[in-house]
Short mmCIF file of C-alpha atoms in Angstrom, two decimals:
data_model
loop_
_atom_site.label_atom_id
_atom_site.label_comp_id
_atom_site.label_asym_id
_atom_site.label_seq_id
_atom_site.Cartn_x
_atom_site.Cartn_y
_atom_site.Cartn_z
CA MET A 1 109.97 163.09 -12.21
CA LYS A 2 110.75 159.03 -11.73
CA LYS A 3 109.92 157.78 -7.68
CA PHE A 4 111.84 155.83 -5.69
CA ASP A 5 110.11 152.78 -5.16
CA ALA A 6 107.69 152.63 -2.32
CA ASP A 7 107.32 148.91 -1.90
CA TYR A 8 111.85 148.65 -1.71
CA ILE A 9 112.14 148.50 2.33
CA LEU A 10 115.49 150.52 2.60
CA LEU A 11 118.15 148.94 4.60
CA GLU A 12 115.48 145.99 5.02
CA ASP A 13 118.24 143.39 6.94
CA ILE A 14 119.69 145.49 8.98
CA TYR A 15 116.56 146.14 11.00
CA LYS A 16 115.70 142.57 11.10
CA ASP A 17 118.91 141.40 13.17
CA GLY A 18 118.00 143.28 16.86
CA TYR A 19 122.06 143.51 16.88
CA PHE A 20 121.86 147.58 15.11
CA PRO A 21 119.19 149.91 17.31
CA ASP A 22 116.37 150.76 15.87
CA PHE A 23 116.81 154.79 16.11
CA LEU A 24 120.48 154.15 14.90
CA VAL A 25 119.66 152.39 12.22
CA ASP A 26 116.94 155.33 11.83
CA LYS A 27 119.42 158.00 11.06
CA VAL A 28 121.39 155.89 8.24
CA LYS A 29 117.94 155.72 6.52
CA GLU A 30 117.68 159.25 7.56
CA LEU A 31 120.48 159.75 5.45
CA ILE A 32 120.26 157.84 2.69
CA GLN A 33 116.73 159.32 2.14
CA ASP A 34 118.34 162.73 1.27
CA ILE A 35 120.01 160.39 -2.11
CA ILE A 36 116.29 159.88 -3.33
CA GLU A 37 115.22 162.98 -2.98
CA LEU A 38 118.31 164.35 -5.15
CA LEU A 39 117.52 161.96 -7.55
CA GLU A 40 113.63 161.59 -7.82
CA THR A 41 114.02 165.67 -8.24
CA GLY A 42 116.08 163.62 -11.98
CA GLU A 43 119.51 164.84 -11.07
CA ARG A 44 121.40 163.12 -13.27
CA ASP A 45 124.88 165.61 -12.98
CA LEU A 46 127.12 163.15 -11.51
CA GLU A 47 129.00 164.39 -10.27
CA LYS A 48 126.19 166.35 -7.58
CA ILE A 49 125.07 162.95 -7.55
CA GLN A 50 128.51 161.30 -6.43
CA ASP A 51 128.88 165.01 -3.80
CA LYS A 52 125.79 164.00 -1.99
CA CYS A 53 126.86 160.04 -1.86
CA ASP A 54 130.17 161.65 -0.44
CA LYS A 55 128.26 163.88 2.65
CA MET A 56 125.73 160.75 3.12
CA THR A 57 128.87 157.94 3.75
CA GLN A 58 130.66 160.35 5.76
CA ALA A 59 128.05 161.21 7.63
CA ILE A 60 127.32 157.35 8.75
CA ASN A 61 130.82 157.59 9.29
CA GLU A 62 130.51 160.03 12.39
CA LEU A 63 127.68 157.51 13.51
CA GLN A 64 130.48 154.77 13.79
CA GLU A 65 130.97 155.75 17.71
CA GLU A 66 127.02 155.98 18.45
CA PHE A 67 127.17 153.04 17.59
CA GLU A 68 129.51 151.33 19.80
CA ASP A 69 128.14 153.55 23.13
CA ASN A 70 124.98 151.45 21.67
CA ASP A 71 127.52 148.42 22.72
CA SER A 72 126.75 147.93 18.23
CA GLU A 73 129.43 148.31 14.95
CA ILE A 74 128.87 149.32 10.92
CA GLU A 75 129.92 145.78 10.35
CA THR A 76 129.95 143.23 7.91
CA VAL A 77 125.78 143.49 7.78
CA ALA A 78 125.26 146.75 8.56
CA ARG A 79 128.13 147.05 5.61
CA ASP A 80 126.51 144.91 2.70
CA SER A 81 122.91 146.01 3.71
CA ILE A 82 123.82 149.81 2.83
CA GLY A 83 126.04 148.77 -0.14
CA GLU A 84 122.43 146.49 -1.44
CA THR A 85 120.40 149.87 -0.63
CA ILE A 86 122.54 152.27 -2.36
CA GLU A 87 122.88 150.04 -5.50
CA TYR A 88 119.69 149.03 -6.02
CA ILE A 89 118.86 153.25 -5.22
CA LEU A 90 121.40 154.14 -8.51
CA LYS A 91 119.77 151.10 -11.10
CA TRP A 92 116.38 152.28 -10.04
CA PHE A 93 116.92 156.00 -11.24
CA GLU A 94 119.22 154.93 -13.86
CA ILE A 95 122.36 155.99 -12.46
CA ASP A 96 124.95 154.96 -14.20
CA MET A 97 127.57 154.23 -11.01
CA ASP A 98 129.19 151.80 -9.72
CA VAL A 99 128.14 151.34 -5.67
CA GLU A 100 131.73 151.14 -4.77
CA ASP A 101 132.27 154.43 -6.02
CA ALA A 102 129.83 156.29 -4.63
CA ILE A 103 129.99 155.09 -0.88
CA ARG A 104 134.19 155.68 -1.43
CA GLU A 105 134.18 157.16 1.77
CA ARG A 106 133.23 155.60 4.79
CA ASP A 107 135.20 153.82 6.92
CA TRP A 108 133.26 150.63 7.68
#
């Protein structure tokens, strides 16, 4: 089984930006790590991967209010960083899925 790139920093841009509370970015990171764990098992079924991505994205959607309660929001920097992270993960594991499809459930 292929392991994820240990040198890649998930959501690096969001962590570097003080606008985003680290404890909330940690929650997004945990959701993304679920995708990595699935792919590290060798899963190749695009429907199963899409389902996991949809659940991850819906869970991120649900964090929006918590971001707002902490004087932050999932805006351009966060959207881009999440998208770039997911895109990197899909490419790393050679999953033929467009990042826009992977995060199609987003409302941010």
